PDB file of C-alpha atoms in Angstrom:
ATOM      1  CA  ASP A   1     100.498 119.714 125.986  1.00 54.00           C
ATOM      2  CA  THR A   2      97.281 117.785 126.634  1.00 76.00           C
ATOM      3  CA  GLY A   3      98.688 114.336 125.954  1.00 93.00           C
ATOM      4  CA  VAL A   4      99.130 111.464 128.371  1.00 97.00           C
ATOM      5  CA  SER A   5     101.553 112.370 131.129  1.00 96.00           C
ATOM      6  CA  GLN A   6     103.577 109.912 133.205  1.00 97.00           C
ATOM      7  CA  ASN A   7     105.947 110.414 136.085  1.00 97.00           C
ATOM      8  CA  PRO A   8     108.570 109.807 137.078  1.00 97.00           C
ATOM      9  CA  ARG A   9     110.344 109.257 133.765  1.00 96.00           C
ATOM     10  CA  HIS A  10     112.970 107.105 135.389  1.00 97.00           C
ATOM     11  CA  LYS A  11     113.039 105.176 138.631  1.00 97.00           C
ATOM     12  CA  ILE A  12     116.046 103.348 140.014  1.00 97.00           C
ATOM     13  CA  THR A  13     115.511 101.267 143.116  1.00 97.00           C
ATOM     14  CA  LYS A  14     116.944  98.362 145.017  1.00 96.00           C
ATOM     15  CA  ARG A  15     115.457  94.928 144.830  1.00 96.00           C
ATOM     16  CA  GLY A  16     112.764  94.458 147.428  1.00 97.00           C
ATOM     17  CA  GLN A  17     111.676  98.088 147.544  1.00 97.00           C
ATOM     18  CA  ASN A  18     108.214  99.334 146.625  1.00 98.00           C
ATOM     19  CA  VAL A  19     107.684 101.765 143.754  1.00 98.00           C
ATOM     20  CA  THR A  20     104.709 103.758 142.530  1.00 98.00           C
ATOM     21  CA  PHE A  21     104.143 105.331 139.130  1.00 97.00           C
ATOM     22  CA  ARG A  22     101.549 107.880 138.117  1.00 98.00           C
ATOM     23  CA  CYS A  23      99.651 108.380 134.869  1.00 98.00           C
ATOM     24  CA  ASP A  24      97.500 111.351 133.915  1.00 97.00           C
ATOM     25  CA  PRO A  25      95.395 110.482 130.859  1.00 96.00           C
ATOM     26  CA  ILE A  26      93.981 112.862 128.278  1.00 95.00           C
ATOM     27  CA  SER A  27      91.273 114.654 130.218  1.00 92.00           C
ATOM     28  CA  GLU A  28      88.144 113.455 128.426  1.00 89.00           C
ATOM     29  CA  HIS A  29      89.344 109.860 128.017  1.00 93.00           C
ATOM     30  CA  ASN A  30      87.501 107.426 130.269  1.00 91.00           C
ATOM     31  CA  ARG A  31      89.583 104.382 129.355  1.00 94.00           C
ATOM     32  CA  LEU A  32      93.061 103.951 130.770  1.00 96.00           C
ATOM     33  CA  TYR A  33      95.537 101.142 130.088  1.00 96.00           C
ATOM     34  CA  TRP A  34      98.847 100.058 131.566  1.00 97.00           C
ATOM     35  CA  TYR A  35     101.368  98.194 129.429  1.00 97.00           C
ATOM     36  CA  ARG A  36     104.872  96.931 130.081  1.00 97.00           C
ATOM     37  CA  GLN A  37     107.620  97.025 127.465  1.00 96.00           C
ATOM     38  CA  THR A  38     110.939  95.243 127.733  1.00 95.00           C
ATOM     39  CA  LEU A  39     113.933  95.794 125.468  1.00 91.00           C
ATOM     40  CA  GLY A  40     113.337  94.650 121.920  1.00 89.00           C
ATOM     41  CA  GLN A  41     109.694  93.760 122.516  1.00 93.00           C
ATOM     42  CA  GLY A  42     106.339  95.352 121.886  1.00 95.00           C
ATOM     43  CA  PRO A  43     104.237  96.621 124.782  1.00 96.00           C
ATOM     44  CA  GLU A  44     102.348  93.954 126.714  1.00 96.00           C
ATOM     45  CA  PHE A  45      98.954  94.616 128.299  1.00 95.00           C
ATOM     46  CA  LEU A  46      98.825  94.700 132.098  1.00 96.00           C
ATOM     47  CA  THR A  47      95.500  96.166 133.136  1.00 95.00           C
ATOM     48  CA  TYR A  48      92.605  98.367 132.071  1.00 92.00           C
ATOM     49  CA  PHE A  49      90.269 100.861 133.706  1.00 94.00           C
ATOM     50  CA  GLN A  50      86.984 102.240 132.541  1.00 92.00           C
ATOM     51  CA  ASN A  51      86.477 105.340 134.642  1.00 92.00           C
ATOM     52  CA  GLU A  52      87.402 104.241 138.179  1.00 92.00           C
ATOM     53  CA  ALA A  53      86.641 100.550 137.674  1.00 92.00           C
ATOM     54  CA  GLN A  54      89.511  98.148 137.032  1.00 91.00           C
ATOM     55  CA  LEU A  55      87.830  95.750 134.645  1.00 89.00           C
ATOM     56  CA  GLU A  56      90.607  93.529 133.366  1.00 88.00           C
ATOM     57  CA  LYS A  57      93.996  92.285 134.508  1.00 90.00           C
ATOM     58  CA  SER A  58      96.560  90.346 132.553  1.00 90.00           C
ATOM     59  CA  ARG A  59      98.088  87.190 133.987  1.00 88.00           C
ATOM     60  CA  LEU A  60     101.346  89.186 133.815  1.00 85.00           C
ATOM     61  CA  LEU A  61     100.040  91.244 136.722  1.00 88.00           C
ATOM     62  CA  SER A  62     101.216  89.295 139.752  1.00 90.00           C
ATOM     63  CA  ASP A  63      99.842  89.954 143.222  1.00 94.00           C
ATOM     64  CA  ARG A  64     102.806  92.260 143.850  1.00 96.00           C
ATOM     65  CA  PHE A  65     101.263  94.699 141.393  1.00 96.00           C
ATOM     66  CA  SER A  66      98.296  96.902 142.193  1.00 96.00           C
ATOM     67  CA  ALA A  67      96.705  99.684 140.213  1.00 97.00           C
ATOM     68  CA  GLU A  68      94.137 102.283 141.100  1.00 96.00           C
ATOM     69  CA  ARG A  69      92.260 105.046 139.373  1.00 96.00           C
ATOM     70  CA  PRO A  70      90.427 107.008 142.044  1.00 92.00           C
ATOM     71  CA  LYS A  71      87.640 109.207 140.741  1.00 87.00           C
ATOM     72  CA  GLY A  72      88.331 108.058 137.220  1.00 86.00           C
ATOM     73  CA  SER A  73      91.086 110.586 136.653  1.00 91.00           C
ATOM     74  CA  PHE A  74      94.788 109.811 137.171  1.00 96.00           C
ATOM     75  CA  SER A  75      95.979 106.285 137.823  1.00 98.00           C
ATOM     76  CA  THR A  76      98.774 104.810 139.920  1.00 98.00           C
ATOM     77  CA  LEU A  77     100.613 101.542 139.451  1.00 98.00           C
ATOM     78  CA  GLU A  78     102.413 100.178 142.493  1.00 98.00           C
ATOM     79  CA  ILE A  79     104.907  97.327 142.528  1.00 97.00           C
ATOM     80  CA  GLN A  80     105.702  95.847 145.923  1.00 97.00           C
ATOM     81  CA  ARG A  81     108.874  93.924 146.761  1.00 97.00           C
ATOM     82  CA  THR A  82     110.432  94.641 143.388  1.00 97.00           C
ATOM     83  CA  GLU A  83     112.385  91.915 141.614  1.00 96.00           C
ATOM     84  CA  GLN A  84     115.029  92.052 138.871  1.00 95.00           C
ATOM     85  CA  GLY A  85     112.471  90.858 136.349  1.00 94.00           C
ATOM     86  CA  ASP A  86     110.365  93.958 136.974  1.00 96.00           C
ATOM     87  CA  SER A  87     112.905  96.100 135.146  1.00 97.00           C
ATOM     88  CA  ALA A  88     111.059  97.475 132.129  1.00 97.00           C
ATOM     89  CA  MET A  89     109.365 100.507 130.659  1.00 97.00           C
ATOM     90  CA  TYR A  90     105.875 100.959 132.080  1.00 98.00           C
ATOM     91  CA  LEU A  91     103.594 102.686 129.601  1.00 98.00           C
ATOM     92  CA  CYS A  92     100.195 104.217 130.154  1.00 98.00           C
ATOM     93  CA  ALA A  93      97.672 104.824 127.393  1.00 97.00           C
ATOM     94  CA  SER A  94      94.198 106.302 127.253  1.00 96.00           C
ATOM     95  CA  SER A  95      91.329 106.272 124.797  1.00 94.00           C
ATOM     96  CA  LEU A  96      88.030 108.060 124.481  1.00 91.00           C
ATOM     97  CA  ARG A  97      85.920 104.936 124.025  1.00 83.00           C
ATOM     98  CA  GLY A  98      86.322 101.245 123.391  1.00 79.00           C
ATOM     99  CA  ASN A  99      88.131 100.320 120.197  1.00 81.00           C
ATOM    100  CA  GLN A 100      89.235 103.883 119.672  1.00 88.00           C
ATOM    101  CA  PRO A 101      92.870 104.962 119.207  1.00 94.00           C
ATOM    102  CA  GLN A 102      95.001 104.556 122.298  1.00 96.00           C
ATOM    103  CA  HIS A 103      97.430 107.375 122.976  1.00 97.00           C
ATOM    104  CA  PHE A 104     100.538 106.591 124.966  1.00 97.00           C
ATOM    105  CA  GLY A 105     102.574 108.509 127.484  1.00 97.00           C
ATOM    106  CA  ASP A 106     106.376 108.646 127.526  1.00 96.00           C
ATOM    107  CA  GLY A 107     106.513 105.864 130.094  1.00 97.00           C
ATOM    108  CA  THR A 108     108.386 105.277 133.329  1.00 97.00           C
ATOM    109  CA  ARG A 109     111.606 103.317 132.976  1.00 97.00           C
ATOM    110  CA  LEU A 110     112.176 101.145 136.041  1.00 98.00           C
ATOM    111  CA  SER A 111     115.643  99.823 136.825  1.00 97.00           C
ATOM    112  CA  ILE A 112     116.148  97.369 139.677  1.00 96.00           C
ATOM    113  CA  LEU A 113     119.624  97.273 141.193  1.00 91.00           C
TER     114      LEU A 113
ATOM    115  CA  GLY H   1      94.298  84.907 123.154  1.00 83.00           C
ATOM    116  CA  GLU H   2      95.440  86.984 120.221  1.00 89.00           C
ATOM    117  CA  ASN H   3      98.927  86.496 118.789  1.00 94.00           C
ATOM    118  CA  VAL H   4     100.553  88.990 116.414  1.00 97.00           C
ATOM    119  CA  GLU H   5     103.610  88.135 114.354  1.00 97.00           C
ATOM    120  CA  GLN H   6     105.625  90.905 112.677  1.00 98.00           C
ATOM    121  CA  HIS H   7     108.275  90.727 109.951  1.00 97.00           C
ATOM    122  CA  PRO H   8     110.974  91.677 109.293  1.00 97.00           C
ATOM    123  CA  SER H   9     112.606  92.496 112.617  1.00 97.00           C
ATOM    124  CA  THR H  10     115.037  94.864 110.907  1.00 98.00           C
ATOM    125  CA  LEU H  11     114.793  96.680 107.596  1.00 98.00           C
ATOM    126  CA  SER H  12     117.295  98.961 105.885  1.00 98.00           C
ATOM    127  CA  VAL H  13     116.318 101.000 102.845  1.00 98.00           C
ATOM    128  CA  GLN H  14     117.882 103.768 100.831  1.00 98.00           C
ATOM    129  CA  GLU H  15     116.344 107.190 101.173  1.00 98.00           C
ATOM    130  CA  GLY H  16     113.548 107.544  98.642  1.00 98.00           C
ATOM    131  CA  ASP H  17     112.821 103.828  98.422  1.00 98.00           C
ATOM    132  CA  SER H  18     109.704 102.151  99.803  1.00 98.00           C
ATOM    133  CA  ALA H  19     109.475 100.088 102.979  1.00 98.00           C
ATOM    134  CA  VAL H  20     106.962  97.344 103.711  1.00 98.00           C
ATOM    135  CA  ILE H  21     106.319  95.749 107.112  1.00 98.00           C
ATOM    136  CA  LYS H  22     104.004  92.772 107.434  1.00 98.00           C
ATOM    137  CA  CYS H  23     101.959  91.414 110.337  1.00 98.00           C
ATOM    138  CA  THR H  24      99.727  88.432 110.842  1.00 98.00           C
ATOM    139  CA  TYR H  25      97.167  87.908 113.593  1.00 97.00           C
ATOM    140  CA  SER H  26      95.492  84.822 114.936  1.00 95.00           C
ATOM    141  CA  ASP H  27      92.086  85.867 116.274  1.00 91.00           C
ATOM    142  CA  SER H  28      89.495  86.367 113.549  1.00 91.00           C
ATOM    143  CA  ALA H  29      87.473  88.516 115.984  1.00 89.00           C
ATOM    144  CA  SER H  30      90.151  91.231 115.942  1.00 91.00           C
ATOM    145  CA  ASN H  31      88.726  94.252 114.199  1.00 91.00           C
ATOM    146  CA  TYR H  32      91.037  97.216 114.760  1.00 94.00           C
ATOM    147  CA  PHE H  33      94.668  97.395 113.683  1.00 96.00           C
ATOM    148  CA  PRO H  34      96.834 100.392 114.620  1.00 97.00           C
ATOM    149  CA  TRP H  35     100.455 101.031 113.732  1.00 98.00           C
ATOM    150  CA  TYR H  36     102.793 102.844 116.085  1.00 98.00           C
ATOM    151  CA  LYS H  37     106.162 104.484 115.499  1.00 98.00           C
ATOM    152  CA  GLN H  38     108.563 104.579 118.429  1.00 97.00           C
ATOM    153  CA  GLU H  39     111.766 106.570 118.365  1.00 95.00           C
ATOM    154  CA  LEU H  40     114.478 105.782 120.869  1.00 91.00           C
ATOM    155  CA  GLY H  41     113.426 106.795 124.371  1.00 87.00           C
ATOM    156  CA  LYS H  42     110.096 108.171 123.227  1.00 91.00           C
ATOM    157  CA  ARG H  43     106.465 107.156 123.423  1.00 94.00           C
ATOM    158  CA  PRO H  44     104.800 104.920 120.846  1.00 96.00           C
ATOM    159  CA  GLN H  45     103.110 107.316 118.445  1.00 97.00           C
ATOM    160  CA  LEU H  46     100.039 106.267 116.477  1.00 97.00           C
ATOM    161  CA  ILE H  47     100.722 106.839 112.777  1.00 97.00           C
ATOM    162  CA  ILE H  48      97.831 105.099 111.060  1.00 97.00           C
ATOM    163  CA  ASP H  49      95.108 102.573 111.825  1.00 96.00           C
ATOM    164  CA  ILE H  50      92.584 100.485 109.952  1.00 95.00           C
ATOM    165  CA  ARG H  51      89.341  98.771 110.847  1.00 92.00           C
ATOM    166  CA  SER H  52      88.204  95.397 109.623  1.00 88.00           C
ATOM    167  CA  ASN H  53      85.502  96.824 107.369  1.00 88.00           C
ATOM    168  CA  VAL H  54      88.148  98.609 105.263  1.00 86.00           C
ATOM    169  CA  GLY H  55      90.726  97.011 102.985  1.00 91.00           C
ATOM    170  CA  GLU H  56      93.123  99.912 102.587  1.00 95.00           C
ATOM    171  CA  LYS H  57      93.801 103.306 104.089  1.00 95.00           C
ATOM    172  CA  LYS H  58      96.295 105.951 103.033  1.00 97.00           C
ATOM    173  CA  ASP H  59      97.703 109.041 104.675  1.00 95.00           C
ATOM    174  CA  GLN H  60     100.258 110.887 102.563  1.00 96.00           C
ATOM    175  CA  ARG H  61     103.335 108.616 102.322  1.00 97.00           C
ATOM    176  CA  ILE H  62     101.905 105.950 104.628  1.00 98.00           C
ATOM    177  CA  ALA H  63      99.365 103.283 103.720  1.00 98.00           C
ATOM    178  CA  VAL H  64      98.009 100.212 105.442  1.00 98.00           C
ATOM    179  CA  THR H  65      96.339  97.218 103.802  1.00 97.00           C
ATOM    180  CA  LEU H  66      94.268  94.523 105.479  1.00 97.00           C
ATOM    181  CA  ASN H  67      93.388  91.042 104.266  1.00 96.00           C
ATOM    182  CA  LYS H  68      90.824  89.630 106.700  1.00 94.00           C
ATOM    183  CA  THR H  69      90.655  86.266 105.004  1.00 94.00           C
ATOM    184  CA  ALA H  70      94.374  85.693 105.329  1.00 95.00           C
ATOM    185  CA  LYS H  71      94.508  87.552 108.658  1.00 96.00           C
ATOM    186  CA  HIS H  72      97.377  89.773 107.709  1.00 96.00           C
ATOM    187  CA  PHE H  73      97.961  93.495 107.397  1.00 97.00           C
ATOM    188  CA  SER H  74     100.853  95.547 106.119  1.00 98.00           C
ATOM    189  CA  LEU H  75     102.357  99.001 106.468  1.00 98.00           C
ATOM    190  CA  HIS H  76     103.721 100.688 103.371  1.00 98.00           C
ATOM    191  CA  ILE H  77     105.942 103.760 103.537  1.00 98.00           C
ATOM    192  CA  THR H  78     106.822 105.402 100.242  1.00 98.00           C
ATOM    193  CA  GLU H  79     109.572 107.924  99.499  1.00 98.00           C
ATOM    194  CA  THR H  80     111.296 107.128 102.772  1.00 98.00           C
ATOM    195  CA  GLN H  81     113.200 109.860 104.578  1.00 97.00           C
ATOM    196  CA  PRO H  82     115.876 109.637 107.296  1.00 96.00           C
ATOM    197  CA  GLU H  83     113.318 110.848 109.874  1.00 96.00           C
ATOM    198  CA  ASP H  84     111.294 107.708 109.184  1.00 98.00           C
ATOM    199  CA  SER H  85     114.021 105.746 110.966  1.00 98.00           C
ATOM    200  CA  ALA H  86     112.451 104.250 114.106  1.00 98.00           C
ATOM    201  CA  VAL H  87     110.913 101.054 115.453  1.00 98.00           C
ATOM    202  CA  TYR H  88     107.454 100.345 114.067  1.00 98.00           C
ATOM    203  CA  PHE H  89     104.911  98.191 115.887  1.00 98.00           C
ATOM    204  CA  CYS H  90     101.739  96.676 114.547  1.00 98.00           C
ATOM    205  CA  ALA H  91      98.918  95.787 116.925  1.00 97.00           C
ATOM    206  CA  ALA H  92      95.532  94.135 116.942  1.00 96.00           C
ATOM    207  CA  SER H  93      92.538  94.927 119.123  1.00 92.00           C
ATOM    208  CA  THR H  94      90.095  92.205 119.973  1.00 80.00           C
ATOM    209  CA  PRO H  95      86.665  92.870 121.476  1.00 72.00           C
ATOM    210  CA  ASP H  96      86.923  89.748 123.583  1.00 60.00           C
ATOM    211  CA  SER H  97      86.115  89.204 127.246  1.00 59.00           C
ATOM    212  CA  GLY H  98      83.117  90.607 128.994  1.00 60.00           C
ATOM    213  CA  ALA H  99      85.138  93.548 130.244  1.00 64.00           C
ATOM    214  CA  GLY H 100      85.372  94.980 126.733  1.00 71.00           C
ATOM    215  CA  SER H 101      88.901  96.193 127.261  1.00 76.00           C
ATOM    216  CA  TYR H 102      89.920  96.291 123.585  1.00 87.00           C
ATOM    217  CA  GLN H 103      93.447  95.730 124.778  1.00 90.00           C
ATOM    218  CA  LEU H 104      96.116  95.885 122.119  1.00 94.00           C
ATOM    219  CA  THR H 105      98.308  92.899 121.301  1.00 95.00           C
ATOM    220  CA  PHE H 106     101.544  94.094 119.719  1.00 97.00           C
ATOM    221  CA  GLY H 107     104.031  92.561 117.353  1.00 97.00           C
ATOM    222  CA  LYS H 108     107.693  92.529 118.353  1.00 97.00           C
ATOM    223  CA  GLY H 109     108.551  95.519 116.203  1.00 97.00           C
ATOM    224  CA  THR H 110     110.546  96.329 113.089  1.00 98.00           C
ATOM    225  CA  LYS H 111     113.603  98.543 113.296  1.00 98.00           C
ATOM    226  CA  LEU H 112     113.600 100.629 110.136  1.00 98.00           C
ATOM    227  CA  SER H 113     116.795 102.379 109.092  1.00 98.00           C
ATOM    228  CA  VAL H 114     116.655 104.824 106.202  1.00 98.00           C
ATOM    229  CA  ILE H 115     120.107 105.395 104.756  1.00 97.00           C
ATOM    230  CA  PRO H 116     120.705 108.893 103.360  1.00 94.00           C
TER     231      PRO H 116
END
């Protein structure tokens, strides 16, 4: 399967802990996106990379969130000092070029105890 | 920023009937409109998309129409089958900001139930 891969699929942690998620995009895609989806809502944009450069961040991305994409391949999203409100599905998507179809991974479901 | 409204939030149809989901967008600069199907616990799956230079696009039982003047677009599913049951999301992509992210703004989704 050469689709977008995310891990872990589920993460349960205590409030205040740090968590890190990984996304492996489709190999030739240079654009990578992170979205957050809460129950009953559509995905909301968090941040975007073109190759290794993080070019845009949503105001939803507080300073507790940081994302990287070293060497323009996989990406990681880290949340520090997790809060109850961080509980959500974190989705990664990639596309070949701008304004081209975005293909999503299965997401990482984060639950904060 | 862009705002996408989607209706209805739930839709039940008998197997074989047609289903229509409607979305409106606010930013006239939006020029790409994908539709995603999401089954429970699974990834959003792109099912069809349309660009602003096209008024209608069809792929087998699925069609999408776009009215740029009114800023609304619709998904049409004909001859519905039980496996069409899922949550459907519309989205709009706007080439705004200097970063050129083409981020997607999603509607809140429509839960479609096809009754056998």
